[in-house]
C-alpha atoms as one frame of an Amber mdcrd trajectory, in Angstrom:
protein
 102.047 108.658 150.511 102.676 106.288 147.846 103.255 102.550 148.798 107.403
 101.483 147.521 105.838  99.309 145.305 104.222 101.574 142.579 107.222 103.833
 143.396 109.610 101.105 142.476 107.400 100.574 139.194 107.198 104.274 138.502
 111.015 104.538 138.720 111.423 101.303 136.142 108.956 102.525 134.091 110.832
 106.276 133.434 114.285 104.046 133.230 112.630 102.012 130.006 111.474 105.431
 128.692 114.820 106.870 128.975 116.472 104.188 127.376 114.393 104.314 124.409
 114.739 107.906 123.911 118.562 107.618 124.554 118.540 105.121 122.071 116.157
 107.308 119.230 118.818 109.935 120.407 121.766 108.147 119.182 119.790 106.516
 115.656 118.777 110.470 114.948 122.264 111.966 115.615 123.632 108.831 113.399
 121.677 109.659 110.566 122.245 113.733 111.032 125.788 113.859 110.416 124.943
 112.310 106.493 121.991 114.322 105.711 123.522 117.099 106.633 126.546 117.027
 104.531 124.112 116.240 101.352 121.660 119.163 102.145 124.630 121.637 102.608
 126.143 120.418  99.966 123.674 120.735  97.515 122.387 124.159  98.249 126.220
 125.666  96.163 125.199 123.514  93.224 121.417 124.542  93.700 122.064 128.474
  93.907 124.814 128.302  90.939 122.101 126.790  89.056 119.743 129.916  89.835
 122.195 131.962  88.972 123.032 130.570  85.815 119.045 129.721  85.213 118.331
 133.453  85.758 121.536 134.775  83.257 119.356 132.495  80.269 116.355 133.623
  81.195 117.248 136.810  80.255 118.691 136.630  77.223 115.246 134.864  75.651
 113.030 137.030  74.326 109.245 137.325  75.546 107.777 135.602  73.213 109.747
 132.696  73.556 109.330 132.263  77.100 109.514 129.034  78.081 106.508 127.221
  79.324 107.243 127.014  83.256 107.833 130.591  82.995 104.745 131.504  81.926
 101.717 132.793  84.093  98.361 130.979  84.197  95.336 132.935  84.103  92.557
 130.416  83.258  91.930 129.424  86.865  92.706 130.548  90.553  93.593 127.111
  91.793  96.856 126.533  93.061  98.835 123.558  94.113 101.162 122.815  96.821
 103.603 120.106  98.225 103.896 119.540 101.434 106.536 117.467 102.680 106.472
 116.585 106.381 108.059 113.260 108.373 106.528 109.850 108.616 107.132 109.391
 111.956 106.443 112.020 115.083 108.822 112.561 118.539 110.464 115.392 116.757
 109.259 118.109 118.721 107.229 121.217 117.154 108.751 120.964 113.940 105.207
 118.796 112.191 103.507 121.796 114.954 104.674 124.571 113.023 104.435 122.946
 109.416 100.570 122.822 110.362 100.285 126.276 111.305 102.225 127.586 108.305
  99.996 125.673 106.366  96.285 126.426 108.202  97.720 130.474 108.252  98.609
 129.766 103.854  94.986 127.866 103.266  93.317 130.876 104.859  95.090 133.506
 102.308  94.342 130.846  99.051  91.275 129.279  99.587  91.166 127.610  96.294
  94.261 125.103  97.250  94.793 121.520  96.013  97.676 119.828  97.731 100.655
 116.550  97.318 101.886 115.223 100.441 104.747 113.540 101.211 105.153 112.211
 104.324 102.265 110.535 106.546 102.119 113.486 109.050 102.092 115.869 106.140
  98.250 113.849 105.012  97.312 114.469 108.762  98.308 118.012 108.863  96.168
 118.430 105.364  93.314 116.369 106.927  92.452 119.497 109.220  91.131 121.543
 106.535  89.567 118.364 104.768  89.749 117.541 101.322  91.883 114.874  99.780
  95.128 114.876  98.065  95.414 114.739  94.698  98.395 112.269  95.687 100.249
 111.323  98.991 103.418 109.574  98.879 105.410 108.161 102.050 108.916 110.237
 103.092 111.016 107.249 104.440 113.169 107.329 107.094 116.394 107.238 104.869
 118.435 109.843 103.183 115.527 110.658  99.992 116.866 109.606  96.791 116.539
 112.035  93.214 114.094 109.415  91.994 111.834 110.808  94.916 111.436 113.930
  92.930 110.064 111.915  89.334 106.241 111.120  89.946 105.901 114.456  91.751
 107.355 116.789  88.896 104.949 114.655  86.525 102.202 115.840  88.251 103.371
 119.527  88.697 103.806 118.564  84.886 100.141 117.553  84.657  98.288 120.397
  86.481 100.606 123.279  85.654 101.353 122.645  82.023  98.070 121.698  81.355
  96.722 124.775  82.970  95.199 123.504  85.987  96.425 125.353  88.360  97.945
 128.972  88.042 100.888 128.758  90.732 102.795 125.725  92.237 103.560 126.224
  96.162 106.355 123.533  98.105 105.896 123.760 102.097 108.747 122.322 104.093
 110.831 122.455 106.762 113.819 124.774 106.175 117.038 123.643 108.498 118.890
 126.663 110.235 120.955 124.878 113.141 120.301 121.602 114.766 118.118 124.071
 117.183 116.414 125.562 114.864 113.846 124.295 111.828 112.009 127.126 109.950
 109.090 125.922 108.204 108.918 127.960 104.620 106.836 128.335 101.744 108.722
 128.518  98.452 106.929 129.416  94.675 107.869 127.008  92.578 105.942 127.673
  89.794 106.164 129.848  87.283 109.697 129.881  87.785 110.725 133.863  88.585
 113.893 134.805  89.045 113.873 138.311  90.513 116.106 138.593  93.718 119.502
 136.802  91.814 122.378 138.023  91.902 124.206 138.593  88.514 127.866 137.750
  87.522 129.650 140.415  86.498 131.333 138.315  84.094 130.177 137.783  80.306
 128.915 133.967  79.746 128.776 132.230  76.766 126.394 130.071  76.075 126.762
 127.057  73.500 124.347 125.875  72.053 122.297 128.650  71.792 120.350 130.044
  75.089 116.839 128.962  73.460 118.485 125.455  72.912 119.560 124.994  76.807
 116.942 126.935  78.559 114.052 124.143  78.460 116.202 121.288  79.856 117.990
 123.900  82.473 114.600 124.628  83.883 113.669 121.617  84.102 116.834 120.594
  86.276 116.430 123.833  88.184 113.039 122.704  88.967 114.207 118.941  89.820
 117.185 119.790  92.259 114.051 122.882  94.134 112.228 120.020  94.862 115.226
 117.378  95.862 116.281 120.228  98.010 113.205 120.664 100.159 113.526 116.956
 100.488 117.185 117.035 101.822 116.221 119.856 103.956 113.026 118.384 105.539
 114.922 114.861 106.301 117.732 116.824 107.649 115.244 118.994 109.767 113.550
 115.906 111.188 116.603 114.292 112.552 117.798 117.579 114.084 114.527 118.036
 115.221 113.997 114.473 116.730 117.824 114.203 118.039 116.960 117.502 120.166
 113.209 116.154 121.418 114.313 112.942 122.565 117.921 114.448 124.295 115.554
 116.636 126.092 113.123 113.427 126.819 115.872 111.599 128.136 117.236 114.753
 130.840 113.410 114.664 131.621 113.008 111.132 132.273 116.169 110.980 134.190
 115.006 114.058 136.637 111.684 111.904 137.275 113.696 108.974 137.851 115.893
 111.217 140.994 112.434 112.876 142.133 111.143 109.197 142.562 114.136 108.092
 144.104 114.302 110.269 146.563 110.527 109.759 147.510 110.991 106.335 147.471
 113.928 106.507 150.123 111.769 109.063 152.540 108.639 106.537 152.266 111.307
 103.822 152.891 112.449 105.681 156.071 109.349 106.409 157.271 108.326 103.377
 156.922 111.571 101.659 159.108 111.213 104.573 161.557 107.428 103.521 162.037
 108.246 100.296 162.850 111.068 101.084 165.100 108.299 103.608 166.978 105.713
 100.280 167.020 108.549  97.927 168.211 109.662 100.716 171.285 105.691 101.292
 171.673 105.693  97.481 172.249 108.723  97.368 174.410 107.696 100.320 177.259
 103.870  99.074 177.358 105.503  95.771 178.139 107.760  96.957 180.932
Protein backbone atom coordinates (compact mmCIF):
# COMPACT_ATOMS: atom_id res chain seq x y z
CA UNK A 1 0.00 0.00 0.00
CA UNK A 2 1.34 3.29 -0.72
CA UNK A 3 2.44 5.53 2.28
CA UNK A 4 -0.15 9.17 2.23
CA UNK A 5 2.80 10.89 1.57
CA UNK A 6 3.76 9.97 -2.09
CA UNK A 7 -0.06 9.72 -2.49
CA UNK A 8 -0.46 13.29 -1.43
CA UNK A 9 2.50 14.15 -3.97
CA UNK A 10 1.04 12.00 -6.70
CA UNK A 11 -2.32 13.81 -6.35
CA UNK A 12 -0.39 17.49 -6.51
CA UNK A 13 1.60 16.42 -9.09
CA UNK A 14 -1.62 15.37 -11.65
CA UNK A 15 -3.34 18.82 -10.21
CA UNK A 16 -0.12 20.93 -11.77
CA UNK A 17 -0.48 18.77 -14.93
CA UNK A 18 -4.04 19.52 -15.25
CA UNK A 19 -3.68 23.01 -14.84
CA UNK A 20 -1.23 23.35 -17.49
CA UNK A 21 -3.14 21.48 -19.95
CA UNK A 22 -6.35 23.43 -18.94
CA UNK A 23 -4.45 26.34 -19.49
CA UNK A 24 -2.79 25.11 -23.26
CA UNK A 25 -6.60 24.25 -23.61
CA UNK A 26 -7.85 27.67 -23.31
CA UNK A 27 -4.48 29.50 -25.37
CA UNK A 28 -5.38 26.75 -28.34
CA UNK A 29 -9.19 27.35 -28.37
CA UNK A 30 -8.20 31.30 -28.22
CA UNK A 31 -6.24 31.18 -31.16
CA UNK A 32 -8.83 28.61 -33.11
CA UNK A 33 -11.67 30.80 -33.37
CA UNK A 34 -9.17 33.40 -35.71
CA UNK A 35 -7.50 30.89 -37.77
CA UNK A 36 -10.37 29.44 -38.51
CA UNK A 37 -12.29 32.26 -39.91
CA UNK A 38 -9.04 33.11 -42.23
CA UNK A 39 -8.65 29.45 -43.50
CA UNK A 40 -12.45 29.23 -44.31
CA UNK A 41 -12.41 32.25 -45.61
CA UNK A 42 -9.87 31.97 -47.99
CA UNK A 43 -10.67 28.66 -49.50
CA UNK A 44 -14.04 30.89 -51.73
CA UNK A 45 -11.36 33.27 -52.94
CA UNK A 46 -8.84 30.27 -53.48
CA UNK A 47 -11.36 27.97 -55.55
CA UNK A 48 -12.78 31.16 -57.61
CA UNK A 49 -9.29 31.64 -58.48
CA UNK A 50 -9.06 27.91 -59.88
CA UNK A 51 -11.87 28.38 -61.56
CA UNK A 52 -11.05 31.41 -63.23
CA UNK A 53 -7.16 30.08 -63.56
CA UNK A 54 -8.54 26.98 -65.36
CA UNK A 55 -11.19 29.21 -67.87
CA UNK A 56 -7.47 31.06 -69.15
CA UNK A 57 -5.78 28.19 -69.32
CA UNK A 58 -7.83 27.11 -71.86
CA UNK A 59 -8.14 29.62 -74.08
CA UNK A 60 -4.00 29.70 -74.61
CA UNK A 61 -2.86 27.77 -77.14
CA UNK A 62 -0.19 24.86 -76.65
CA UNK A 63 2.49 26.40 -77.66
CA UNK A 64 2.19 29.18 -75.52
CA UNK A 65 1.81 27.37 -72.44
CA UNK A 66 2.98 29.05 -69.75
CA UNK A 67 6.03 27.92 -67.94
CA UNK A 68 4.48 26.38 -64.58
CA UNK A 69 2.31 24.52 -66.83
CA UNK A 70 4.71 22.80 -68.49
CA UNK A 71 6.03 19.16 -67.75
CA UNK A 72 9.68 18.43 -66.90
CA UNK A 73 11.26 15.55 -68.38
CA UNK A 74 15.02 16.10 -67.83
CA UNK A 75 15.08 14.50 -64.40
CA UNK A 76 12.91 12.26 -62.01
CA UNK A 77 13.52 14.32 -58.92
CA UNK A 78 10.76 15.82 -57.28
CA UNK A 79 10.29 18.28 -54.52
CA UNK A 80 8.01 18.62 -51.70
CA UNK A 81 6.93 20.98 -48.78
CA UNK A 82 6.12 19.81 -45.83
CA UNK A 83 4.61 21.95 -43.39
CA UNK A 84 4.11 20.54 -39.89
CA UNK A 85 3.90 22.52 -36.20
CA UNK A 86 6.77 23.76 -34.15
CA UNK A 87 5.61 22.63 -31.13
CA UNK A 88 4.07 18.90 -30.20
CA UNK A 89 0.92 18.04 -27.52
CA UNK A 90 -1.36 18.04 -30.47
CA UNK A 91 -2.21 14.58 -30.57
CA UNK A 92 -1.63 12.28 -33.82
CA UNK A 93 -1.92 14.97 -36.14
CA UNK A 94 2.55 15.35 -36.59
CA UNK A 95 1.76 11.01 -36.26
CA UNK A 96 -0.06 10.87 -39.33
CA UNK A 97 1.89 13.70 -41.32
CA UNK A 98 4.91 11.15 -40.82
CA UNK A 99 3.21 8.26 -42.10
CA UNK A 100 1.75 10.06 -45.12
CA UNK A 101 5.05 11.10 -45.76
CA UNK A 102 7.28 7.60 -45.04
CA UNK A 103 4.09 5.74 -47.23
CA UNK A 104 4.86 9.00 -50.29
CA UNK A 105 8.96 8.55 -49.97
CA UNK A 106 8.45 4.84 -50.59
CA UNK A 107 6.37 5.46 -54.03
CA UNK A 108 9.15 8.49 -55.17
CA UNK A 109 12.33 7.53 -54.09
CA UNK A 110 14.10 10.29 -55.79
CA UNK A 111 12.51 13.11 -53.29
CA UNK A 112 14.15 16.38 -52.15
CA UNK A 113 12.12 18.16 -49.53
CA UNK A 114 11.36 22.14 -47.69
CA UNK A 115 10.16 22.03 -44.29
CA UNK A 116 8.41 24.29 -42.44
CA UNK A 117 7.90 23.73 -39.11
CA UNK A 118 10.53 22.06 -36.59
CA UNK A 119 8.54 18.75 -36.30
CA UNK A 120 8.17 18.72 -40.04
CA UNK A 121 12.65 18.52 -40.11
CA UNK A 122 12.13 15.62 -37.52
CA UNK A 123 9.54 13.82 -39.42
CA UNK A 124 12.04 14.22 -42.68
CA UNK A 125 15.01 13.16 -40.46
CA UNK A 126 13.59 9.45 -40.50
CA UNK A 127 14.39 8.81 -43.98
CA UNK A 128 17.72 10.94 -43.69
CA UNK A 129 18.88 13.39 -45.98
CA UNK A 130 18.82 17.11 -45.48
CA UNK A 131 16.58 19.79 -46.59
CA UNK A 132 17.30 21.81 -49.21
CA UNK A 133 15.77 24.53 -46.71
CA UNK A 134 13.82 24.42 -43.33
CA UNK A 135 12.07 27.36 -42.12
CA UNK A 136 10.27 27.70 -38.57
CA UNK A 137 6.06 27.73 -38.63
CA UNK A 138 5.42 30.11 -35.62
CA UNK A 139 2.89 29.85 -33.34
CA UNK A 140 0.85 32.85 -34.80
CA UNK A 141 -1.68 33.17 -37.51
CA UNK A 142 1.18 32.72 -40.81
CA UNK A 143 1.43 35.83 -42.67
CA UNK A 144 1.46 35.96 -47.00
CA UNK A 145 5.10 36.96 -46.67
CA UNK A 146 5.52 33.27 -45.32
CA UNK A 147 4.85 32.07 -48.78
CA UNK A 148 7.92 34.52 -50.63
CA UNK A 149 11.33 32.61 -50.00
CA UNK A 150 9.50 29.31 -50.52
CA UNK A 151 7.91 30.10 -54.06
CA UNK A 152 11.58 31.41 -54.93
CA UNK A 153 12.82 28.23 -54.47
CA UNK A 154 9.93 26.24 -56.16
CA UNK A 155 11.05 29.11 -58.64
CA UNK A 156 14.65 27.87 -58.55
CA UNK A 157 14.31 24.05 -58.89
CA UNK A 158 11.19 23.89 -61.04
CA UNK A 159 11.84 26.63 -63.54
CA UNK A 160 15.21 25.79 -63.81
CA UNK A 161 14.40 22.20 -64.42
CA UNK A 162 15.49 20.60 -61.37
CA UNK A 163 12.94 18.82 -60.43
CA UNK A 164 9.99 17.48 -62.66
CA UNK A 165 6.94 17.82 -60.11
CA UNK A 166 6.44 20.04 -56.96
CA UNK A 167 4.52 18.07 -54.02
CA UNK A 168 3.00 20.33 -50.64
CA UNK A 169 2.21 17.83 -47.58
CA UNK A 170 0.02 19.27 -44.89
CA UNK A 171 -2.48 18.93 -42.63
CA UNK A 172 -5.94 19.38 -44.20
CA UNK A 173 -8.68 20.66 -41.38
CA UNK A 174 -12.16 18.80 -41.58
CA UNK A 175 -13.77 19.56 -38.01
CA UNK A 176 -12.05 20.47 -34.85
CA UNK A 177 -12.08 16.40 -34.52
CA UNK A 178 -10.78 15.71 -37.41
CA UNK A 179 -7.23 16.72 -39.35
CA UNK A 180 -6.59 14.87 -42.67
CA UNK A 181 -3.11 14.96 -43.63
CA UNK A 182 -3.02 15.44 -47.73
CA UNK A 183 -0.71 15.56 -50.45
CA UNK A 184 -1.50 18.22 -53.06
CA UNK A 185 0.55 18.64 -56.79
CA UNK A 186 1.50 21.82 -57.00
CA UNK A 187 3.51 21.80 -59.80
CA UNK A 188 2.93 21.83 -63.08
CA UNK A 189 -0.15 23.49 -62.38
CA UNK A 190 -3.17 21.05 -63.97
CA UNK A 191 -6.39 21.94 -63.88
CA UNK A 192 -8.47 18.88 -64.74
CA UNK A 193 -11.31 18.23 -62.12
CA UNK A 194 -12.76 22.27 -62.32
CA UNK A 195 -15.77 23.01 -62.71
CA UNK A 196 -16.67 25.43 -65.62
CA UNK A 197 -19.04 28.51 -65.62
CA UNK A 198 -21.55 28.30 -67.84
CA UNK A 199 -21.29 31.85 -68.42
CA UNK A 200 -19.06 33.56 -71.27
CA UNK A 201 -16.00 35.63 -69.60
CA UNK A 202 -14.24 38.25 -71.01
CA UNK A 203 -11.03 38.71 -70.51
CA UNK A 204 -9.17 42.22 -70.80
CA UNK A 205 -6.21 42.42 -71.49
CA UNK A 206 -5.79 39.63 -73.50
CA UNK A 207 -5.73 35.92 -71.82
CA UNK A 208 -1.85 35.55 -72.80
CA UNK A 209 -1.36 39.02 -71.06
CA UNK A 210 -3.06 37.86 -67.55
CA UNK A 211 -2.29 34.24 -67.49
CA UNK A 212 1.50 34.51 -66.20
CA UNK A 213 0.74 36.81 -63.22
CA UNK A 214 -2.71 34.72 -62.47
CA UNK A 215 -0.63 31.64 -62.05
CA UNK A 216 1.56 32.97 -60.20
CA UNK A 217 -1.14 34.23 -57.57
CA UNK A 218 -2.89 30.90 -57.95
CA UNK A 219 0.27 29.35 -56.96
CA UNK A 220 0.91 31.99 -53.97
CA UNK A 221 -2.62 31.79 -52.24
CA UNK A 222 -2.03 27.07 -52.80
CA UNK A 223 0.70 27.54 -50.70
CA UNK A 224 -0.77 30.38 -48.09
CA UNK A 225 -3.61 27.98 -47.93
CA UNK A 226 -1.83 24.87 -46.71
CA UNK A 227 -0.37 27.28 -44.26
CA UNK A 228 -3.80 28.54 -42.91
CA UNK A 229 -4.95 25.05 -42.91
CA UNK A 230 -1.99 23.42 -41.05
CA UNK A 231 -2.04 26.34 -38.22
CA UNK A 232 -5.69 25.90 -38.03
CA UNK A 233 -5.25 22.02 -37.80
CA UNK A 234 -2.71 22.34 -35.00
CA UNK A 235 -4.81 24.34 -32.69
CA UNK A 236 -7.82 22.06 -33.27
CA UNK A 237 -5.63 19.37 -32.90
CA UNK A 238 -3.84 20.59 -29.65
CA UNK A 239 -7.24 22.18 -28.10
CA UNK A 240 -8.69 18.45 -28.38
CA UNK A 241 -5.25 16.60 -26.91
CA UNK A 242 -4.90 18.69 -24.01
CA UNK A 243 -9.09 18.78 -23.18
CA UNK A 244 -8.67 15.11 -23.21
CA UNK A 245 -5.27 15.48 -20.96
CA UNK A 246 -7.01 17.48 -18.60
CA UNK A 247 -10.40 14.76 -18.13
CA UNK A 248 -7.39 12.30 -17.78
CA UNK A 249 -5.50 14.03 -15.23
CA UNK A 250 -8.55 14.85 -13.32
CA UNK A 251 -9.74 10.93 -13.24
CA UNK A 252 -6.10 10.16 -11.75
CA UNK A 253 -6.49 12.87 -9.41
CA UNK A 254 -10.24 10.97 -7.98
CA UNK A 255 -8.48 7.39 -8.33
CA UNK A 256 -5.72 8.84 -5.95
CA UNK A 257 -8.07 10.39 -3.80
CA UNK A 258 -9.93 7.77 -3.07
CA UNK A 259 -6.79 5.53 -2.33
CA UNK A 260 -5.49 8.02 -0.33
CA UNK A 261 -8.72 8.13 1.97
CA UNK A 262 -8.81 4.01 2.24
CA UNK A 263 -4.90 4.07 3.22
CA UNK A 264 -5.96 6.97 5.54
CA UNK A 265 -8.66 4.72 7.13
CA UNK A 266 -6.75 1.91 7.40
CA UNK A 267 -4.33 3.50 8.80
CA UNK A 268 -6.76 5.24 11.85
CA UNK A 269 -8.54 1.87 12.10
CA UNK A 270 -5.01 0.22 12.77
CA UNK A 271 -4.32 2.33 15.38
CA UNK A 272 -7.65 2.18 16.98
CA UNK A 273 -7.08 -1.96 16.79
CA UNK A 274 -3.31 -1.25 18.54
CA UNK A 275 -4.83 1.21 21.12
CA UNK A 276 -7.93 -1.61 22.07
CA UNK A 277 -5.02 -4.37 21.70
CA UNK A 278 -3.31 -2.20 24.39
CA UNK A 279 -6.34 -1.60 26.47
CA UNK A 280 -7.69 -5.58 26.96
CA UNK A 281 -3.92 -6.93 27.43
CA UNK A 282 -3.87 -4.30 30.13
CA UNK A 283 -7.07 -5.30 31.89
Amino acid sequence: MATLLNLKRRIKTAQNVSKTTKAMQMIAASKLKRAQDAALSARPYVEKLTNVSSSLTKRIDTDNMNDYMKKVTTTDEKLMIIIAPDKGLCGGLITNLGREFLSFSKENKKLIHITVGKKAHTITSIIGGTPVASFDFGTILPSYDAVYPIMSIIDDYFLNKKVSEVYILNSNFQSVFSQIPTVTNLLPVQFENVEESTSETIFEPSASELLPDLIRHYLEMSVYQAFLESYLSEQSARMLAMQNATDNAKDIIEELKLLYNKSRQEKITNEILDISGGIFANA
